[in-house]
C-alpha positions as a Markdown table, in Angstrom:
| # | Residue | x | y | z |
|---|---|---|---|---|
| 1 | Unk | 42.7 | -70.7 | 61.3 |
| 2 | Unk | 42.5 | -68.8 | 58.4 |
| 3 | Unk | 39.1 | -68.0 | 57.4 |
| 4 | Unk | 40.5 | -67.5 | 53.9 |
| 5 | Unk | 38.7 | -69.6 | 51.2 |
| 6 | Unk | 41.2 | -73.1 | 50.6 |
| 7 | Unk | 41.4 | -72.5 | 46.7 |
| 8 | Unk | 45.4 | -73.6 | 46.0 |
| 9 | Unk | 47.7 | -75.9 | 48.2 |
| 10 | Unk | 51.1 | -76.6 | 47.9 |
| 11 | Unk | 53.3 | -78.8 | 49.7 |
| 12 | Unk | 56.6 | -80.4 | 48.9 |
| 13 | Unk | 58.8 | -83.7 | 50.9 |
| 14 | Unk | 62.5 | -84.4 | 50.3 |
| 15 | Unk | 63.5 | -87.4 | 48.8 |
| 16 | Unk | 66.2 | -87.7 | 51.0 |
| 17 | Unk | 65.0 | -91.2 | 53.2 |
| 18 | Unk | 62.0 | -93.1 | 54.0 |
| 19 | Unk | 58.9 | -91.3 | 54.3 |
| 20 | Unk | 57.9 | -92.1 | 58.0 |
| 21 | Unk | 54.5 | -92.7 | 60.0 |
| 22 | Unk | 54.7 | -88.6 | 60.8 |
| 23 | Unk | 54.7 | -87.7 | 57.9 |
| 24 | Unk | 51.7 | -89.7 | 57.0 |
| 25 | Unk | 49.1 | -89.4 | 59.6 |
| 26 | Unk | 50.9 | -85.8 | 60.3 |
| 27 | Unk | 50.5 | -84.5 | 56.6 |
| 28 | Unk | 49.6 | -87.0 | 53.9 |
| 29 | Unk | 46.4 | -88.8 | 55.0 |
| 30 | Unk | 44.9 | -85.0 | 55.3 |
| 31 | Unk | 45.9 | -84.1 | 51.8 |
| 32 | Unk | 43.7 | -87.3 | 50.6 |
| 33 | Unk | 40.5 | -85.0 | 52.0 |
| 34 | Unk | 42.3 | -82.0 | 50.5 |
| 35 | Unk | 42.6 | -83.0 | 47.0 |
| 36 | Unk | 39.0 | -82.5 | 46.2 |
| 37 | Unk | 38.8 | -79.3 | 48.3 |
| 38 | Unk | 41.4 | -77.5 | 46.3 |
| 39 | Unk | 43.6 | -77.7 | 43.5 |
| 40 | Unk | 45.9 | -79.1 | 45.2 |
| 41 | Unk | 50.4 | -79.7 | 44.2 |
| 42 | Unk | 52.3 | -82.1 | 45.9 |
| 43 | Unk | 55.7 | -81.8 | 44.8 |
| 44 | Unk | 58.8 | -84.1 | 45.0 |
| 45 | Unk | 61.1 | -81.3 | 46.2 |
| 46 | Unk | 64.8 | -82.9 | 45.1 |
| 47 | Unk | 66.1 | -79.9 | 44.8 |
| 48 | Unk | 66.5 | -79.2 | 48.3 |
| 49 | Unk | 67.7 | -82.4 | 48.9 |
| 50 | Unk | 70.9 | -81.0 | 47.3 |
| 51 | Unk | 71.5 | -79.0 | 50.0 |
| 52 | Unk | 73.6 | -81.8 | 51.7 |
| 53 | Unk | 75.5 | -84.6 | 49.4 |
| 54 | Unk | 73.7 | -86.6 | 47.7 |
| 55 | Unk | 74.5 | -89.8 | 45.5 |
| 56 | Unk | 72.9 | -89.4 | 41.9 |
| 57 | Unk | 71.9 | -92.9 | 41.6 |
| 58 | Unk | 70.0 | -93.1 | 45.2 |
| 59 | Unk | 68.6 | -89.8 | 45.2 |
| 60 | Unk | 66.7 | -90.6 | 41.7 |
| 61 | Unk | 65.5 | -93.9 | 43.5 |
| 62 | Unk | 64.6 | -92.0 | 46.5 |
| 63 | Unk | 62.7 | -89.4 | 44.5 |
| 64 | Unk | 60.8 | -92.4 | 42.3 |
| 65 | Unk | 59.6 | -93.8 | 45.7 |
| 66 | Unk | 58.6 | -90.4 | 47.0 |
| 67 | Unk | 56.0 | -89.6 | 44.3 |
| 68 | Unk | 55.0 | -93.7 | 44.2 |
| 69 | Unk | 54.2 | -93.0 | 48.2 |
| 70 | Unk | 52.0 | -90.2 | 47.4 |
| 71 | Unk | 50.1 | -92.5 | 44.9 |
| 72 | Unk | 50.1 | -95.1 | 47.8 |
| 73 | Unk | 48.3 | -92.9 | 50.6 |
| 74 | Unk | 45.3 | -92.3 | 48.5 |
| 75 | Unk | 46.6 | -89.5 | 46.5 |
| 76 | Unk | 45.1 | -89.5 | 43.0 |
| 77 | Unk | 47.1 | -88.0 | 40.2 |
| 78 | Unk | 43.9 | -88.1 | 37.7 |
| 79 | Unk | 42.7 | -85.0 | 40.8 |
| 80 | Unk | 46.1 | -83.9 | 41.8 |
| 81 | Unk | 49.2 | -83.1 | 40.8 |
| 82 | Unk | 52.4 | -84.7 | 41.5 |
| 83 | Unk | 55.6 | -83.9 | 40.3 |
| 84 | Unk | 58.8 | -83.5 | 40.8 |
| 85 | Unk | 60.7 | -80.0 | 41.5 |
| 86 | Unk | 63.9 | -80.2 | 38.8 |
| 87 | Unk | 61.6 | -81.1 | 36.3 |
| 88 | Unk | 60.4 | -77.4 | 36.3 |
| 89 | Unk | 62.4 | -74.9 | 36.1 |
| 90 | Unk | 60.5 | -72.2 | 37.0 |
| 91 | Unk | 61.9 | -73.3 | 40.6 |
| 92 | Unk | 64.5 | -72.4 | 40.0 |
| 93 | Unk | 64.5 | -69.5 | 38.3 |
| 94 | Unk | 61.6 | -68.0 | 40.5 |
| 95 | Unk | 64.2 | -69.2 | 43.9 |
| 96 | Unk | 66.5 | -66.8 | 42.3 |
| 97 | Unk | 63.9 | -64.1 | 42.4 |
| 98 | Unk | 62.9 | -64.7 | 45.9 |
| 99 | Unk | 67.2 | -64.2 | 47.1 |
| 100 | Unk | 67.5 | -61.1 | 45.7 |
| 101 | Unk | 64.0 | -60.0 | 47.2 |
| 102 | Unk | 65.3 | -61.4 | 50.7 |
| 103 | Unk | 67.6 | -60.1 | 53.1 |
| 104 | Unk | 70.6 | -61.6 | 54.6 |
| 105 | Unk | 69.4 | -61.1 | 57.9 |
| 106 | Unk | 66.2 | -62.7 | 57.7 |
| 107 | Unk | 68.5 | -65.4 | 56.3 |
| 108 | Unk | 70.5 | -65.2 | 59.0 |
| 109 | Unk | 67.5 | -65.7 | 61.5 |
| 110 | Unk | 66.3 | -68.9 | 60.6 |
| 111 | Unk | 65.8 | -71.4 | 63.4 |
| 112 | Unk | 66.4 | -74.7 | 61.4 |
| 113 | Unk | 69.3 | -73.0 | 59.6 |
| 114 | Unk | 70.7 | -72.5 | 63.0 |
| 115 | Unk | 70.3 | -75.7 | 64.7 |
| 116 | Unk | 71.3 | -77.6 | 61.2 |
| 117 | Unk | 74.0 | -75.5 | 60.4 |
| 118 | Unk | 76.0 | -76.4 | 64.1 |
| 119 | Unk | 75.8 | -79.8 | 63.2 |
| 120 | Unk | 77.6 | -79.8 | 59.4 |
| 121 | Unk | 80.5 | -80.2 | 59.3 |
| 122 | Unk | 80.3 | -78.1 | 55.8 |
| 123 | Unk | 78.2 | -75.4 | 55.3 |
| 124 | Unk | 76.3 | -75.1 | 51.8 |
| 125 | Unk | 74.9 | -71.6 | 51.0 |
| 126 | Unk | 72.4 | -73.7 | 49.5 |
| 127 | Unk | 71.2 | -74.5 | 53.2 |
| 128 | Unk | 71.3 | -71.1 | 53.8 |
| 129 | Unk | 69.1 | -69.7 | 51.2 |
| 130 | Unk | 66.9 | -73.1 | 51.3 |
| 131 | Unk | 63.9 | -71.0 | 52.8 |
| 132 | Unk | 64.0 | -68.6 | 49.6 |
| 133 | Unk | 63.7 | -71.5 | 47.2 |
| 134 | Unk | 60.7 | -72.6 | 49.9 |
| 135 | Unk | 59.2 | -69.5 | 49.0 |
| 136 | Unk | 59.4 | -69.5 | 45.4 |
| 137 | Unk | 57.8 | -73.1 | 45.3 |
| 138 | Unk | 55.3 | -71.5 | 47.7 |
| 139 | Unk | 54.4 | -68.3 | 45.7 |
| 140 | Unk | 55.1 | -69.5 | 41.9 |
| 141 | Unk | 51.2 | -71.6 | 41.8 |
| 142 | Unk | 49.1 | -68.4 | 43.6 |
| 143 | Unk | 49.4 | -70.8 | 46.9 |
| 144 | Unk | 46.4 | -69.6 | 48.8 |
| 145 | Unk | 47.3 | -72.1 | 52.0 |
| 146 | Unk | 50.4 | -74.2 | 52.8 |
| 147 | Unk | 49.9 | -77.4 | 55.1 |
| 148 | Unk | 53.1 | -76.9 | 57.9 |
| 149 | Unk | 54.7 | -78.3 | 60.5 |
| 150 | Unk | 56.3 | -76.4 | 63.5 |
| 151 | Unk | 59.7 | -76.6 | 62.0 |
| 152 | Unk | 58.6 | -75.0 | 58.7 |
| 153 | Unk | 56.4 | -72.0 | 60.2 |
| 154 | Unk | 59.7 | -70.1 | 60.3 |
| 155 | Unk | 60.2 | -70.4 | 56.1 |
| 156 | Unk | 56.0 | -70.0 | 55.6 |
| 157 | Unk | 56.5 | -66.6 | 56.8 |
| 158 | Unk | 59.1 | -65.7 | 55.2 |
| 159 | Unk | 57.1 | -66.5 | 51.9 |
| 160 | Unk | 54.3 | -64.6 | 53.6 |
| 161 | Unk | 57.3 | -61.5 | 54.2 |
| 162 | Unk | 58.3 | -61.6 | 51.4 |
| 163 | Unk | 55.1 | -61.7 | 49.4 |
| 164 | Unk | 53.5 | -58.5 | 50.9 |
| 165 | Unk | 57.2 | -57.1 | 49.9 |
| 166 | Unk | 56.5 | -57.3 | 46.2 |
| 167 | Unk | 53.1 | -56.4 | 46.3 |
| 168 | Unk | 53.9 | -53.4 | 47.9 |
| 169 | Unk | 57.1 | -52.6 | 46.2 |
| 170 | Unk | 54.8 | -53.0 | 42.2 |
| 171 | Unk | 51.6 | -51.9 | 44.0 |
| 172 | Unk | 50.0 | -54.5 | 42.6 |
| 173 | Unk | 49.0 | -58.5 | 43.8 |
| 174 | Unk | 52.1 | -59.5 | 41.9 |
| 175 | Unk | 51.9 | -63.0 | 44.3 |
| 176 | Unk | 49.2 | -64.4 | 46.2 |
| 177 | Unk | 50.4 | -63.8 | 50.2 |
| 178 | Unk | 49.5 | -67.8 | 51.2 |
| 179 | Unk | 47.9 | -69.1 | 54.9 |
| 180 | Unk | 48.9 | -71.8 | 56.7 |
| 181 | Unk | 47.3 | -74.6 | 56.3 |
| 182 | Unk | 46.3 | -75.9 | 60.2 |
| 183 | Unk | 44.2 | -79.2 | 60.1 |
| 184 | Unk | 41.3 | -80.2 | 62.2 |
| 185 | Unk | 42.6 | -81.5 | 65.7 |
| 186 | Unk | 40.6 | -84.9 | 65.0 |
| 187 | Unk | 42.2 | -85.3 | 61.6 |
| 188 | Unk | 45.8 | -85.3 | 62.6 |
| 189 | Unk | 48.6 | -85.4 | 65.5 |
| 190 | Unk | 52.4 | -84.6 | 66.0 |
| 191 | Unk | 54.0 | -88.2 | 66.3 |
| 192 | Unk | 57.5 | -88.6 | 68.3 |
| 193 | Unk | 60.1 | -89.9 | 68.5 |
| 194 | Unk | 59.7 | -93.9 | 70.5 |
| 195 | Unk | 62.5 | -93.5 | 71.8 |
| 196 | Unk | 62.7 | -89.8 | 72.8 |
| 197 | Unk | 58.6 | -89.3 | 72.8 |
| 198 | Unk | 59.9 | -85.6 | 74.2 |
| 199 | Unk | 60.9 | -85.4 | 70.7 |
| 200 | Unk | 59.3 | -85.1 | 67.4 |
| 201 | Unk | 60.0 | -88.5 | 65.3 |
| 202 | Unk | 62.3 | -88.0 | 62.1 |
| 203 | Unk | 63.3 | -89.8 | 59.6 |
| 204 | Unk | 66.7 | -88.3 | 60.2 |
| 205 | Unk | 67.2 | -89.9 | 63.2 |
| 206 | Unk | 70.3 | -92.0 | 63.7 |
| 207 | Unk | 68.4 | -93.9 | 65.9 |
| 208 | Unk | 66.6 | -96.6 | 63.7 |
| 209 | Unk | 64.1 | -98.1 | 66.0 |
| 210 | Unk | 63.4 | -94.2 | 66.8 |
| 211 | Unk | 61.0 | -94.4 | 63.9 |
| 212 | Unk | 58.7 | -96.4 | 61.5 |
| 213 | Unk | 58.7 | -95.5 | 58.4 |
| 214 | Unk | 56.2 | -96.1 | 55.8 |
| 215 | Unk | 58.3 | -99.1 | 53.9 |
| 216 | Unk | 59.5 | -100.7 | 56.7 |
| 217 | Unk | 58.3 | -104.8 | 56.3 |
| 218 | Unk | 55.4 | -105.7 | 59.2 |
| 219 | Unk | 58.2 | -107.3 | 61.3 |
| 220 | Unk | 60.1 | -104.1 | 61.8 |
| 221 | Unk | 57.1 | -101.9 | 62.9 |
| 222 | Unk | 55.9 | -104.4 | 65.6 |
| 223 | Unk | 59.8 | -105.0 | 66.9 |
| 224 | Unk | 59.9 | -100.9 | 66.9 |
| 225 | Unk | 56.5 | -100.6 | 68.8 |
| 226 | Unk | 57.4 | -103.2 | 71.1 |
| 227 | Unk | 61.0 | -101.5 | 72.1 |
| 228 | Unk | 59.2 | -98.2 | 72.4 |
| 229 | Unk | 60.0 | -96.0 | 75.5 |
| 230 | Unk | 56.5 | -96.0 | 77.9 |
| 231 | Unk | 56.9 | -96.0 | 81.7 |
| 232 | Unk | 56.7 | -98.4 | 84.5 |
| 233 | Unk | 52.9 | -98.0 | 85.4 |
| 234 | Unk | 49.9 | -99.8 | 84.5 |
| 235 | Unk | 47.8 | -97.2 | 84.2 |
| 236 | Unk | 47.2 | -96.4 | 80.5 |
| 237 | Unk | 46.0 | -92.5 | 80.3 |
| 238 | Unk | 46.6 | -89.8 | 77.8 |
| 239 | Unk | 49.2 | -87.1 | 79.3 |
| 240 | Unk | 51.6 | -85.4 | 77.1 |
| 241 | Unk | 53.9 | -84.0 | 79.6 |
| 242 | Unk | 53.7 | -87.1 | 82.3 |
| 243 | Unk | 53.7 | -90.1 | 80.3 |
| 244 | Unk | 54.9 | -88.7 | 77.3 |
| 245 | Unk | 56.0 | -92.7 | 75.9 |
| 246 | Unk | 52.6 | -94.0 | 76.1 |
| 247 | Unk | 50.7 | -90.3 | 75.2 |
| 248 | Unk | 52.2 | -91.0 | 72.1 |
| 249 | Unk | 51.4 | -94.7 | 70.9 |
| 250 | Unk | 48.2 | -93.6 | 72.1 |
| 251 | Unk | 48.1 | -91.3 | 69.3 |
| 252 | Unk | 49.5 | -93.4 | 66.7 |
| 253 | Unk | 47.0 | -96.1 | 67.6 |
| 254 | Unk | 44.0 | -93.5 | 67.6 |
| 255 | Unk | 45.2 | -92.3 | 64.1 |
| 256 | Unk | 45.1 | -95.4 | 63.0 |
| 257 | Unk | 42.2 | -97.4 | 64.1 |
| 258 | Unk | 39.6 | -94.1 | 64.6 |
| 259 | Unk | 38.9 | -95.3 | 68.5 |
| 260 | Unk | 39.4 | -92.4 | 70.5 |
| 261 | Unk | 41.8 | -91.8 | 73.4 |
| 262 | Unk | 39.4 | -92.2 | 76.0 |
| 263 | Unk | 38.7 | -95.4 | 74.3 |
| 264 | Unk | 42.0 | -96.7 | 74.6 |
| 265 | Unk | 42.5 | -95.4 | 78.0 |
| 266 | Unk | 39.7 | -97.9 | 79.0 |
| 267 | Unk | 40.6 | -100.9 | 76.2 |
| 268 | Unk | 44.4 | -101.3 | 77.9 |
| 269 | Unk | 44.8 | -100.7 | 81.6 |
| 270 | Unk | 45.7 | -102.6 | 83.5 |
């Protein structure tokens, strides 16, 4: 973890579909604490959502829902800044400056672009330049720390590379070089798919039973938990390699209740 003081935090979430339990436990829950420790900008990144076709009416609804979920998660609009990306034209303007400051080869090497373009029938240039706009989002606010998951680490590294390049080009600090924010181990966890616990829980998973959405009804959540993949053993223990399904449910229960993994194992074994 970086020793640089946490002064400014930026995080953005796409309004493409429902926020998942993984988004909440792994990220949003930590934001509630962070808002009192730093100047925080929490953005609904609707411009990023346009890398795939969107229904305008649905996108507007999803954007409003995402803003509401930030507040529902405990983020105070009087303490932190919650806003919509497209409402601040500087994001698009800065995005162009980032595009002309990074290299074709850098964008071409992005793992997420390779994965998504391989699955798409049509690949837009927006998907290719997505990391440049993400760099703009971050650098625009002199961000010192960015909460990132494994799938976004490479994009943050690109933002850092661009920042260093610009500072070297102009011979002074024109932008802040951001650091990744990695929460304390007990503050959050990596939540996996309920149906394939070796893969991260995703809001774009085609199997609806694999993902718990924050706007799911209590009955829907109960059904998904009951159908979650586990194993045939009666022993309950935390072992992500040998018992990924059980371990995933243990992490979820631990983060939701505050119980330790050992307490859960002792209570439910047998």
